[in-house]
mmCIF file of C-alpha atoms and ligand atoms in Angstrom:
data_model
loop_
_atom_site.group_PDB
_atom_site.id
_atom_site.type_symbol
_atom_site.label_atom_id
_atom_site.label_comp_id
_atom_site.label_asym_id
_atom_site.label_seq_id
_atom_site.Cartn_x
_atom_site.Cartn_y
_atom_site.Cartn_z
ATOM 1 C CA MET A 23 0.000 0.000 0.000
ATOM 2 C CA PRO A 24 1.173 3.570 -0.648
ATOM 3 C CA THR A 25 2.218 5.902 2.126
ATOM 4 C CA LEU A 26 1.147 9.440 2.933
ATOM 5 C CA PHE A 27 4.312 10.679 1.220
ATOM 6 C CA ASP A 28 3.852 8.933 -2.132
ATOM 7 C CA PRO A 29 2.675 10.789 -5.242
ATOM 8 C CA ILE A 30 -0.812 10.299 -6.610
ATOM 9 C CA THR A 31 -2.784 11.507 -9.614
ATOM 10 C CA VAL A 32 -6.304 12.714 -8.845
ATOM 11 C CA GLY A 33 -8.349 13.211 -12.000
ATOM 12 C CA ASP A 34 -6.219 15.489 -14.208
ATOM 13 C CA ILE A 35 -4.027 16.735 -11.345
ATOM 14 C CA SER A 36 -0.791 15.024 -10.318
ATOM 15 C CA LEU A 37 0.241 15.514 -6.696
ATOM 16 C CA ALA A 38 3.671 15.076 -5.123
ATOM 17 C CA ASN A 39 2.205 13.514 -1.974
ATOM 18 C CA ARG A 40 -1.134 12.718 -0.318
ATOM 19 C CA ILE A 41 -1.046 15.528 2.228
ATOM 20 C CA VAL A 42 -3.626 18.232 1.543
ATOM 21 C CA MET A 43 -4.033 21.668 3.036
ATOM 22 C CA ALA A 44 -7.705 21.916 3.977
ATOM 23 C CA PRO A 45 -9.717 25.031 3.093
ATOM 24 C CA LEU A 46 -9.316 27.569 5.917
ATOM 25 C CA THR A 47 -11.171 30.864 6.210
ATOM 26 C CA ARG A 48 -8.682 33.584 7.217
ATOM 27 C CA ASN A 49 -10.494 36.897 6.434
ATOM 28 C CA ARG A 50 -7.518 38.737 4.988
ATOM 29 C CA SER A 51 -8.932 39.732 1.589
ATOM 30 C CA PRO A 52 -10.511 43.198 1.861
ATOM 31 C CA GLU A 53 -13.074 43.923 -0.883
ATOM 32 C CA ALA A 54 -12.914 40.169 -1.623
ATOM 33 C CA VAL A 55 -9.472 40.612 -3.265
ATOM 34 C CA PRO A 56 -6.573 38.341 -2.207
ATOM 35 C CA THR A 57 -3.484 40.451 -1.482
ATOM 36 C CA ASN A 58 0.255 39.802 -1.841
ATOM 37 C CA LEU A 59 0.230 38.617 1.762
ATOM 38 C CA VAL A 60 -2.330 35.968 0.842
ATOM 39 C CA ALA A 61 -0.074 34.878 -2.033
ATOM 40 C CA ALA A 62 2.895 34.605 0.332
ATOM 41 C CA TYR A 63 0.855 32.482 2.764
ATOM 42 C CA TYR A 64 -0.122 29.913 0.127
ATOM 43 C CA GLU A 65 3.344 29.859 -1.427
ATOM 44 C CA GLN A 66 4.861 29.055 1.983
ATOM 45 C CA ARG A 67 2.663 25.951 2.112
ATOM 46 C CA ALA A 68 3.243 24.766 -1.475
ATOM 47 C CA THR A 69 4.957 21.506 -0.486
ATOM 48 C CA ALA A 70 1.520 20.113 0.323
ATOM 49 C CA GLY A 71 0.471 17.627 -2.360
ATOM 50 C CA LEU A 72 -2.565 19.846 -2.865
ATOM 51 C CA LEU A 73 -3.583 23.230 -1.491
ATOM 52 C CA ILE A 74 -7.301 23.937 -1.257
ATOM 53 C CA THR A 75 -7.940 27.648 -0.885
ATOM 54 C CA GLU A 76 -10.117 29.142 1.773
ATOM 55 C CA ALA A 77 -13.796 29.249 0.817
ATOM 56 C CA THR A 78 -14.240 31.799 -1.997
ATOM 57 C CA ALA A 79 -17.542 33.411 -2.907
ATOM 58 C CA ILE A 80 -18.796 32.762 -6.445
ATOM 59 C CA THR A 81 -20.901 35.946 -6.396
ATOM 60 C CA HIS A 82 -21.599 38.952 -4.204
ATOM 61 C CA GLN A 83 -24.820 37.175 -3.161
ATOM 62 C CA GLY A 84 -22.686 34.222 -2.064
ATOM 63 C CA GLN A 85 -20.758 36.382 0.457
ATOM 64 C CA GLY A 86 -21.367 35.898 4.150
ATOM 65 C CA TYR A 87 -18.360 37.258 6.026
ATOM 66 C CA ALA A 88 -16.152 40.310 6.001
ATOM 67 C CA ASP A 89 -12.881 40.125 4.081
ATOM 68 C CA VAL A 90 -13.322 36.685 2.542
ATOM 69 C CA PRO A 91 -12.191 36.426 -1.077
ATOM 70 C CA GLY A 92 -14.320 36.165 -4.201
ATOM 71 C CA LEU A 93 -14.110 34.925 -7.765
ATOM 72 C CA TYR A 94 -16.442 37.483 -9.292
ATOM 73 C CA THR A 95 -14.431 40.660 -9.919
ATOM 74 C CA PRO A 96 -11.430 41.292 -12.201
ATOM 75 C CA ALA A 97 -9.435 42.518 -9.186
ATOM 76 C CA ALA A 98 -10.108 39.321 -7.250
ATOM 77 C CA LEU A 99 -9.060 37.199 -10.215
ATOM 78 C CA GLU A 100 -5.847 39.228 -10.565
ATOM 79 C CA GLY A 101 -5.222 38.647 -6.871
ATOM 80 C CA TRP A 102 -5.738 34.924 -7.314
ATOM 81 C CA ARG A 103 -3.386 34.964 -10.308
ATOM 82 C CA GLN A 104 -0.575 36.084 -7.960
ATOM 83 C CA VAL A 105 -1.461 33.168 -5.696
ATOM 84 C CA THR A 106 -1.548 30.486 -8.391
ATOM 85 C CA ASP A 107 1.679 31.771 -9.980
ATOM 86 C CA GLY A 108 3.471 31.704 -6.629
ATOM 87 C CA VAL A 109 2.296 28.210 -5.778
ATOM 88 C CA HIS A 110 3.205 26.864 -9.205
ATOM 89 C CA LYS A 111 6.679 28.436 -9.101
ATOM 90 C CA ALA A 112 7.175 26.668 -5.789
ATOM 91 C CA GLY A 113 6.160 23.360 -7.393
ATOM 92 C CA GLY A 114 2.712 23.041 -5.794
ATOM 93 C CA LYS A 115 -0.845 22.463 -6.967
ATOM 94 C CA ILE A 116 -3.845 24.522 -5.913
ATOM 95 C CA VAL A 117 -7.613 24.351 -6.335
ATOM 96 C CA VAL A 118 -10.099 27.011 -5.271
ATOM 97 C CA GLN A 119 -13.025 26.205 -3.021
ATOM 98 C CA MET A 120 -16.186 27.652 -4.613
ATOM 99 C CA TRP A 121 -18.630 28.965 -2.038
ATOM 100 C CA HIS A 122 -22.164 30.271 -1.774
ATOM 101 C CA VAL A 123 -23.097 30.842 1.860
ATOM 102 C CA GLY A 124 -26.885 30.921 1.328
ATOM 103 C CA ARG A 125 -28.492 31.932 4.637
ATOM 104 C CA ILE A 126 -25.195 32.244 6.550
ATOM 105 C CA SER A 127 -24.903 35.919 5.750
ATOM 106 C CA HIS A 128 -25.958 39.358 6.824
ATOM 107 C CA ASP A 129 -28.046 42.003 5.074
ATOM 108 C CA THR A 130 -25.109 44.418 5.191
ATOM 109 C CA LEU A 131 -22.979 42.018 3.118
ATOM 110 C CA GLN A 132 -25.611 41.446 0.432
ATOM 111 C CA PRO A 133 -26.105 43.329 -2.852
ATOM 112 C CA ASN A 134 -28.223 46.436 -2.068
ATOM 113 C CA GLY A 135 -28.508 45.330 1.553
ATOM 114 C CA GLY A 136 -31.094 42.683 0.619
ATOM 115 C CA LYS A 137 -31.926 39.486 2.472
ATOM 116 C CA PRO A 138 -29.602 36.506 2.120
ATOM 117 C CA VAL A 139 -31.097 33.696 0.026
ATOM 118 C CA ALA A 140 -31.831 30.141 1.167
ATOM 119 C CA PRO A 141 -33.880 27.092 0.227
ATOM 120 C CA SER A 142 -36.448 28.134 2.835
ATOM 121 C CA ALA A 143 -37.030 31.271 4.925
ATOM 122 C CA ILE A 144 -35.609 29.701 8.086
ATOM 123 C CA ARG A 145 -33.047 31.720 9.966
ATOM 124 C CA ALA A 146 -29.923 29.823 11.051
ATOM 125 C CA LYS A 147 -28.963 29.876 14.704
ATOM 126 C CA SER A 148 -25.481 30.911 13.720
ATOM 127 C CA LYS A 149 -23.157 33.874 13.610
ATOM 128 C CA THR A 150 -21.263 35.651 10.896
ATOM 129 C CA TYR A 151 -18.308 38.027 11.076
ATOM 130 C CA LEU A 152 -18.544 41.717 10.203
ATOM 131 C CA ILE A 153 -16.178 44.664 10.137
ATOM 132 C CA ASN A 154 -17.506 47.663 12.044
ATOM 133 C CA PRO A 155 -17.234 51.218 10.639
ATOM 134 C CA ASP A 156 -14.278 51.821 13.003
ATOM 135 C CA GLY A 157 -12.391 48.889 11.437
ATOM 136 C CA THR A 158 -12.762 46.437 14.319
ATOM 137 C CA GLY A 159 -14.321 43.034 13.690
ATOM 138 C CA SER A 160 -17.227 41.454 15.519
ATOM 139 C CA PHE A 161 -19.544 38.461 15.304
ATOM 140 C CA ALA A 162 -23.203 39.089 14.475
ATOM 141 C CA GLU A 163 -26.324 36.926 14.243
ATOM 142 C CA THR A 164 -27.069 35.832 10.680
ATOM 143 C CA SER A 165 -29.961 37.709 9.065
ATOM 144 C CA GLU A 166 -33.332 36.238 8.232
ATOM 145 C CA PRO A 167 -33.133 34.785 4.706
ATOM 146 C CA ARG A 168 -35.725 34.703 1.960
ATOM 147 C CA ALA A 169 -36.625 31.485 0.127
ATOM 148 C CA LEU A 170 -35.332 31.315 -3.435
ATOM 149 C CA GLU A 171 -37.996 31.264 -6.152
ATOM 150 C CA THR A 172 -37.800 28.088 -8.216
ATOM 151 C CA ASN A 173 -36.937 30.119 -11.292
ATOM 152 C CA GLU A 174 -33.932 31.760 -9.581
ATOM 153 C CA ILE A 175 -32.088 28.501 -8.988
ATOM 154 C CA ALA A 176 -30.836 28.015 -12.549
ATOM 155 C CA GLY A 177 -29.126 31.405 -12.304
ATOM 156 C CA ILE A 178 -27.152 30.330 -9.244
ATOM 157 C CA VAL A 179 -26.117 27.123 -11.002
ATOM 158 C CA GLU A 180 -24.912 29.355 -13.824
ATOM 159 C CA ASP A 181 -22.956 31.429 -11.286
ATOM 160 C CA TYR A 182 -21.060 28.280 -10.263
ATOM 161 C CA ARG A 183 -20.289 27.529 -13.903
ATOM 162 C CA LYS A 184 -18.939 31.033 -14.498
ATOM 163 C CA ALA A 185 -16.891 30.978 -11.319
ATOM 164 C CA ALA A 186 -15.335 27.652 -12.292
ATOM 165 C CA ARG A 187 -14.360 29.019 -15.689
ATOM 166 C CA ALA A 188 -12.923 32.159 -14.091
ATOM 167 C CA ALA A 189 -10.939 30.050 -11.624
ATOM 168 C CA ILE A 190 -9.268 28.014 -14.341
ATOM 169 C CA SER A 191 -8.506 31.256 -16.227
ATOM 170 C CA ALA A 192 -6.823 32.573 -13.070
ATOM 171 C CA GLY A 193 -4.472 29.598 -13.104
ATOM 172 C CA PHE A 194 -6.056 27.181 -10.640
ATOM 173 C CA ASP A 195 -5.428 23.477 -11.234
ATOM 174 C CA GLY A 196 -9.064 22.778 -10.425
ATOM 175 C CA VAL A 197 -12.028 23.681 -8.266
ATOM 176 C CA GLU A 198 -13.643 22.258 -5.163
ATOM 177 C CA ILE A 199 -17.427 22.572 -4.825
ATOM 178 C CA HIS A 200 -18.163 23.485 -1.203
ATOM 179 C CA ALA A 201 -21.178 21.336 -0.349
ATOM 180 C CA ALA A 202 -20.380 21.164 3.375
ATOM 181 C CA ASN A 203 -20.719 22.999 6.673
ATOM 182 C CA GLY A 204 -24.259 24.300 6.402
ATOM 183 C CA TYR A 205 -23.786 26.578 3.381
ATOM 184 C CA LEU A 206 -26.146 26.839 0.411
ATOM 185 C CA ILE A 207 -25.723 23.379 -1.124
ATOM 186 C CA ASP A 208 -25.818 21.723 2.313
ATOM 187 C CA GLN A 209 -28.885 23.844 3.197
ATOM 188 C CA PHE A 210 -30.687 22.293 0.226
ATOM 189 C CA LEU A 211 -29.567 18.780 1.202
ATOM 190 C CA ARG A 212 -30.846 18.775 4.777
ATOM 191 C CA SER A 213 -34.422 18.728 5.951
ATOM 192 C CA GLY A 214 -33.613 21.067 8.855
ATOM 193 C CA SER A 215 -33.088 23.952 6.392
ATOM 194 C CA ASN A 216 -35.113 22.793 3.363
ATOM 195 C CA VAL A 217 -38.906 22.579 3.638
ATOM 196 C CA ARG A 218 -39.549 23.410 -0.027
ATOM 197 C CA THR A 219 -42.497 21.863 -1.817
ATOM 198 C CA ASP A 220 -41.127 22.210 -5.378
ATOM 199 C CA ALA A 221 -38.690 19.908 -7.217
ATOM 200 C CA TYR A 222 -35.864 21.013 -4.859
ATOM 201 C CA GLY A 223 -37.466 19.930 -1.575
ATOM 202 C CA GLY A 224 -39.101 16.970 0.113
ATOM 203 C CA SER A 225 -37.525 13.673 -0.955
ATOM 204 C CA ILE A 226 -33.790 13.013 -0.766
ATOM 205 C CA GLU A 227 -33.717 13.040 -4.572
ATOM 206 C CA ASN A 228 -35.276 16.486 -4.638
ATOM 207 C CA ARG A 229 -33.063 17.922 -1.889
ATOM 208 C CA ALA A 230 -29.962 16.693 -3.754
ATOM 209 C CA ARG A 231 -31.144 18.111 -7.098
ATOM 210 C CA PHE A 232 -29.390 21.468 -6.643
ATOM 211 C CA LEU A 233 -26.083 19.768 -5.764
ATOM 212 C CA PHE A 234 -26.201 17.639 -8.902
ATOM 213 C CA GLU A 235 -27.138 20.590 -11.098
ATOM 214 C CA VAL A 236 -24.058 22.414 -9.762
ATOM 215 C CA VAL A 237 -21.820 19.369 -10.299
ATOM 216 C CA GLU A 238 -23.161 18.958 -13.845
ATOM 217 C CA ALA A 239 -22.553 22.636 -14.680
ATOM 218 C CA VAL A 240 -19.057 22.782 -13.191
ATOM 219 C CA THR A 241 -17.823 19.489 -14.628
ATOM 220 C CA SER A 242 -19.184 20.279 -18.086
ATOM 221 C CA GLU A 243 -17.413 23.639 -17.935
ATOM 222 C CA VAL A 244 -13.941 22.715 -16.631
ATOM 223 C CA GLY A 245 -13.889 18.905 -16.711
ATOM 224 C CA ALA A 246 -14.683 16.401 -13.978
ATOM 225 C CA GLY A 247 -10.963 15.619 -13.661
ATOM 226 C CA ARG A 248 -10.467 19.175 -12.398
ATOM 227 C CA THR A 249 -13.423 19.091 -10.020
ATOM 228 C CA GLY A 250 -13.551 17.953 -6.402
ATOM 229 C CA ILE A 251 -16.365 18.226 -3.880
ATOM 230 C CA ARG A 252 -16.505 18.581 -0.092
ATOM 231 C CA ILE A 253 -19.278 17.146 2.071
ATOM 232 C CA SER A 254 -19.803 16.958 5.844
ATOM 233 C CA PRO A 255 -22.504 14.335 6.488
ATOM 234 C CA VAL A 256 -23.092 15.001 10.194
ATOM 235 C CA THR A 257 -21.618 18.398 10.937
ATOM 236 C CA PRO A 258 -23.741 20.712 13.081
ATOM 237 C CA ALA A 259 -21.798 23.710 11.701
ATOM 238 C CA ASN A 260 -23.988 26.691 10.893
ATOM 239 C CA ASP A 261 -27.085 25.000 12.293
ATOM 240 C CA ALA A 262 -26.952 22.220 9.698
ATOM 241 C CA PHE A 263 -29.256 19.368 10.638
ATOM 242 C CA ASP A 264 -30.705 16.253 9.118
ATOM 243 C CA PRO A 265 -32.180 13.462 11.246
ATOM 244 C CA ASP A 266 -31.179 10.727 8.791
ATOM 245 C CA PRO A 267 -27.860 11.552 7.124
ATOM 246 C CA GLN A 268 -26.749 8.050 6.047
ATOM 247 C CA PRO A 269 -29.323 7.512 3.244
ATOM 248 C CA LEU A 270 -29.052 11.173 2.222
ATOM 249 C CA PHE A 271 -25.305 11.081 1.718
ATOM 250 C CA THR A 272 -25.410 7.586 0.232
ATOM 251 C CA HIS A 273 -27.648 9.032 -2.474
ATOM 252 C CA VAL A 274 -25.205 11.925 -2.890
ATOM 253 C CA VAL A 275 -22.105 9.774 -3.373
ATOM 254 C CA GLU A 276 -23.916 7.284 -5.619
ATOM 255 C CA GLY A 277 -24.857 10.208 -7.858
ATOM 256 C CA LEU A 278 -21.324 11.605 -7.734
ATOM 257 C CA ALA A 279 -20.029 8.243 -8.968
ATOM 258 C CA ARG A 280 -21.470 9.092 -12.413
ATOM 259 C CA TYR A 281 -18.806 11.803 -12.832
ATOM 260 C CA GLY A 282 -15.062 11.172 -13.165
ATOM 261 C CA LEU A 283 -14.313 13.615 -10.345
ATOM 262 C CA ALA A 284 -10.795 14.307 -9.117
ATOM 263 C CA TYR A 285 -11.701 13.707 -5.475
ATOM 264 C CA VAL A 286 -14.434 13.426 -2.872
ATOM 265 C CA HIS A 287 -13.548 15.265 0.355
ATOM 266 C CA VAL A 288 -15.337 14.107 3.494
ATOM 267 C CA ILE A 289 -15.359 15.880 6.860
ATOM 268 C CA GLU A 290 -15.791 13.156 9.463
ATOM 269 C CA GLY A 291 -17.780 14.327 12.502
ATOM 270 C CA ALA A 292 -18.274 17.925 13.618
ATOM 271 C CA THR A 293 -16.121 20.300 11.555
ATOM 272 C CA GLY A 294 -13.124 21.248 13.682
ATOM 273 C CA GLY A 295 -14.647 19.293 16.587
ATOM 274 C CA PRO A 296 -15.361 15.736 17.741
ATOM 275 C CA ARG A 297 -14.833 13.083 15.084
ATOM 276 C CA ASP A 298 -17.590 10.916 16.576
ATOM 277 C CA HIS A 299 -20.294 13.589 16.451
ATOM 278 C CA ARG A 300 -23.573 12.126 15.183
ATOM 279 C CA GLN A 301 -26.902 13.308 13.816
ATOM 280 C CA GLY A 302 -29.833 10.934 14.130
ATOM 281 C CA ASP A 303 -29.819 7.661 16.049
ATOM 282 C CA ALA A 304 -26.814 5.750 14.723
ATOM 283 C CA PRO A 305 -23.139 6.682 14.366
ATOM 284 C CA PHE A 306 -22.388 7.660 10.765
ATOM 285 C CA ASP A 307 -20.650 4.869 8.841
ATOM 286 C CA TYR A 308 -17.968 6.501 6.660
ATOM 287 C CA ALA A 309 -16.602 3.172 5.414
ATOM 288 C CA ALA A 310 -20.096 2.289 4.196
ATOM 289 C CA LEU A 311 -20.298 5.657 2.459
ATOM 290 C CA ARG A 312 -17.092 4.981 0.595
ATOM 291 C CA ALA A 313 -18.203 1.439 -0.233
ATOM 292 C CA ALA A 314 -21.469 2.795 -1.676
ATOM 293 C CA TYR A 315 -19.480 5.221 -3.827
ATOM 294 C CA ALA A 316 -17.208 2.450 -5.108
ATOM 295 C CA ALA A 317 -20.121 0.059 -5.673
ATOM 296 C CA ALA A 318 -21.762 2.730 -7.843
ATOM 297 C CA GLY A 319 -18.577 2.856 -9.965
ATOM 298 C CA GLY A 320 -16.966 5.897 -8.314
ATOM 299 C CA LYS A 321 -13.203 6.098 -8.909
ATOM 300 C CA ALA A 322 -12.246 9.508 -7.517
ATOM 301 C CA ALA A 323 -9.615 9.825 -4.823
ATOM 302 C CA TRP A 324 -11.159 9.714 -1.349
ATOM 303 C CA MET A 325 -10.000 12.570 0.882
ATOM 304 C CA ALA A 326 -10.496 12.320 4.641
ATOM 305 C CA ASN A 327 -10.473 15.283 6.994
ATOM 306 C CA ASN A 328 -11.058 16.378 10.548
ATOM 307 C CA GLY A 329 -8.754 16.128 13.499
ATOM 308 C CA TYR A 330 -6.175 13.856 11.861
ATOM 309 C CA ASP A 331 -2.791 13.627 13.516
ATOM 310 C CA ARG A 332 0.331 12.029 12.058
ATOM 311 C CA ALA A 333 -0.362 8.528 13.335
ATOM 312 C CA LEU A 334 -3.974 8.430 12.180
ATOM 313 C CA ALA A 335 -3.075 9.916 8.786
ATOM 314 C CA LEU A 336 -0.291 7.375 8.184
ATOM 315 C CA LYS A 337 -2.578 4.510 9.158
ATOM 316 C CA THR A 338 -5.496 5.799 7.103
ATOM 317 C CA VAL A 339 -3.514 5.996 3.869
ATOM 318 C CA GLU A 340 -1.524 2.805 4.437
ATOM 319 C CA SER A 341 -4.694 0.819 5.162
ATOM 320 C CA GLY A 342 -6.357 2.214 2.043
ATOM 321 C CA ALA A 343 -9.211 3.753 4.069
ATOM 322 C CA ALA A 344 -8.493 7.043 2.256
ATOM 323 C CA ASP A 345 -6.205 8.168 -0.573
ATOM 324 C CA LEU A 346 -5.567 11.667 0.764
ATOM 325 C CA VAL A 347 -5.693 13.335 4.182
ATOM 326 C CA ALA A 348 -6.464 17.032 4.602
ATOM 327 C CA PHE A 349 -5.048 18.947 7.580
ATOM 328 C CA GLY A 350 -6.421 22.307 8.681
ATOM 329 C CA LYS A 351 -5.123 23.857 11.875
ATOM 330 C CA LEU A 352 -1.769 22.069 11.575
ATOM 331 C CA PHE A 353 -1.216 23.799 8.219
ATOM 332 C CA ILE A 354 -2.014 27.186 9.714
ATOM 333 C CA ALA A 355 0.870 26.792 12.144
ATOM 334 C CA ASN A 356 3.290 24.710 10.070
ATOM 335 C CA PRO A 357 4.101 25.970 6.578
ATOM 336 C CA ASP A 358 6.432 22.977 6.123
ATOM 337 C CA LEU A 359 3.982 20.447 7.529
ATOM 338 C CA VAL A 360 4.919 17.822 4.922
ATOM 339 C CA ARG A 361 8.548 17.828 6.023
ATOM 340 C CA ARG A 362 7.602 17.810 9.698
ATOM 341 C CA LEU A 363 5.304 14.813 9.227
ATOM 342 C CA LYS A 364 7.958 12.993 7.226
ATOM 343 C CA GLU A 365 10.643 13.592 9.854
ATOM 344 C CA ASP A 366 8.250 13.261 12.777
ATOM 345 C CA ALA A 367 9.506 16.682 13.850
ATOM 346 C CA PRO A 368 7.840 18.834 16.514
ATOM 347 C CA LEU A 369 4.903 20.958 15.387
ATOM 348 C CA ASN A 370 4.192 24.646 15.984
ATOM 349 C CA THR A 371 0.962 25.274 17.880
ATOM 350 C CA PRO A 372 -1.790 27.183 16.033
ATOM 351 C CA GLU A 373 -2.889 30.375 17.724
ATOM 352 C CA GLN A 374 -6.689 30.738 17.655
ATOM 353 C CA ALA A 375 -6.693 34.515 18.209
ATOM 354 C CA THR A 376 -5.212 35.172 14.762
ATOM 355 C CA PHE A 377 -7.266 32.661 12.721
ATOM 356 C CA TYR A 378 -9.768 35.241 11.430
ATOM 357 C CA GLY A 379 -8.685 38.661 10.233
ATOM 358 C CA GLY A 380 -5.537 40.685 10.848
ATOM 359 C CA GLY A 381 -2.244 40.774 8.973
ATOM 360 C CA ALA A 382 0.980 38.789 8.858
ATOM 361 C CA ALA A 383 0.965 37.905 12.561
ATOM 362 C CA GLY A 384 -0.296 34.362 12.966
ATOM 363 C CA TYR A 385 -0.497 34.097 9.181
ATOM 364 C CA THR A 386 2.850 34.218 7.398
ATOM 365 C CA ASP A 387 5.133 34.353 10.446
ATOM 366 C CA TYR A 388 4.947 30.748 11.677
ATOM 367 C CA PRO A 389 8.541 29.493 11.374
ATOM 368 C CA SER A 390 9.657 26.563 9.250
ATOM 369 C CA LEU A 391 12.044 24.017 10.748
ATOM 370 C CA ASP A 392 14.952 25.762 9.028
ATOM 371 C CA GLN A 393 13.994 29.049 10.639
ATOM 372 C CA VAL A 394 13.749 27.424 14.067
ATOM 373 C CA ALA A 395 17.204 25.851 13.703
HETATM 374 C C1 8OZ B 11 -14.792 29.279 9.642
HETATM 375 C C2 8OZ B 11 -15.214 30.595 9.632
HETATM 376 C C3 8OZ B 11 -15.919 31.070 8.561
HETATM 377 C C4 8OZ B 11 -16.219 30.232 7.500
HETATM 378 C C5 8OZ B 11 -16.496 26.597 6.562
HETATM 379 C C6 8OZ B 11 -16.057 28.461 5.121
HETATM 380 O O1 8OZ B 11 -16.752 26.179 7.691
HETATM 381 C C7 8OZ B 11 -16.117 28.013 6.359
HETATM 382 C C8 8OZ B 11 -15.811 28.902 7.514
HETATM 383 C C9 8OZ B 11 -15.088 28.433 8.595
HETATM 384 O O2 8OZ B 11 -16.584 25.854 5.577
#
């Protein structure tokens, strides 16, 4: 069996190793434009087999937090071009995570101060992050959303298609569809946020319809071999809830098996929290999920994430339980995480206070092993 440090080809993208930098929101892109500092941050981490960018809004309507990047203005795409050039010069590969927050937003972040959109007009018990007029940041309750009209949905699918095209034009090796963590696609999937009575609500098939329309649009635009997707079957993040996630996500992965995707990225448990978190009566069976995907003919690389340490990551890849392992917080604090895992070297500790917003401190100033020596 391969090890964590062996190369692998996922769809059309060849990776130097199986260690992935997970998408991490850092709120350092004012006006949704990634800066030179953002480029330096990703370049420092380019020895990862694959970098997945922080969640990146496909449209202004898809924005839910202050200072997160976008894919929908020329300036943002120029900013991302600096990032992709830097990563490629350093020998790395990078995909952009395409994001529509749906109801996890605030009127003040929306076009013309309008209501955020959602499958149903159900407010999330969740917070978003705003910048106050005096420049300080603060958390605020998400605003009440409005339910999308059936005839608006095709336009959002089109927004994903355009964003995917723009991403490839900006030099990304591929795109990741963010279908996790209680954002728009996940809001459609789960009965706790979707009580629609049209073709996008009710049955599992209907709740998954939007996800598959997005996958169809993105893969037909940029190729399935340049497309990955992230799901989080049981996460409670952003008030996401479904009482019966196993059949729901089985249907999702069986449908995904029809596409020759680059990878399927699965958050196991509560995002950033307990790996054994459950929704509904039974523990979620991730091995069964993967088996259902394979039985349906799915061949994409399987990417596992959430709370992995070195030992669990080594075991997971060597046993074949996953092809890739994504690390989040460890990559914030360790730009040379691949080397540190290989050498079993000590790890820097991530500092929570600088995760969201700010400048270079806690962002580009974590030392590499060479700098420590
Ligand atoms: C942390 C803070 C804000 C957003 C996610 C995009 O959970 C996020 C996110 C995480 O997927």
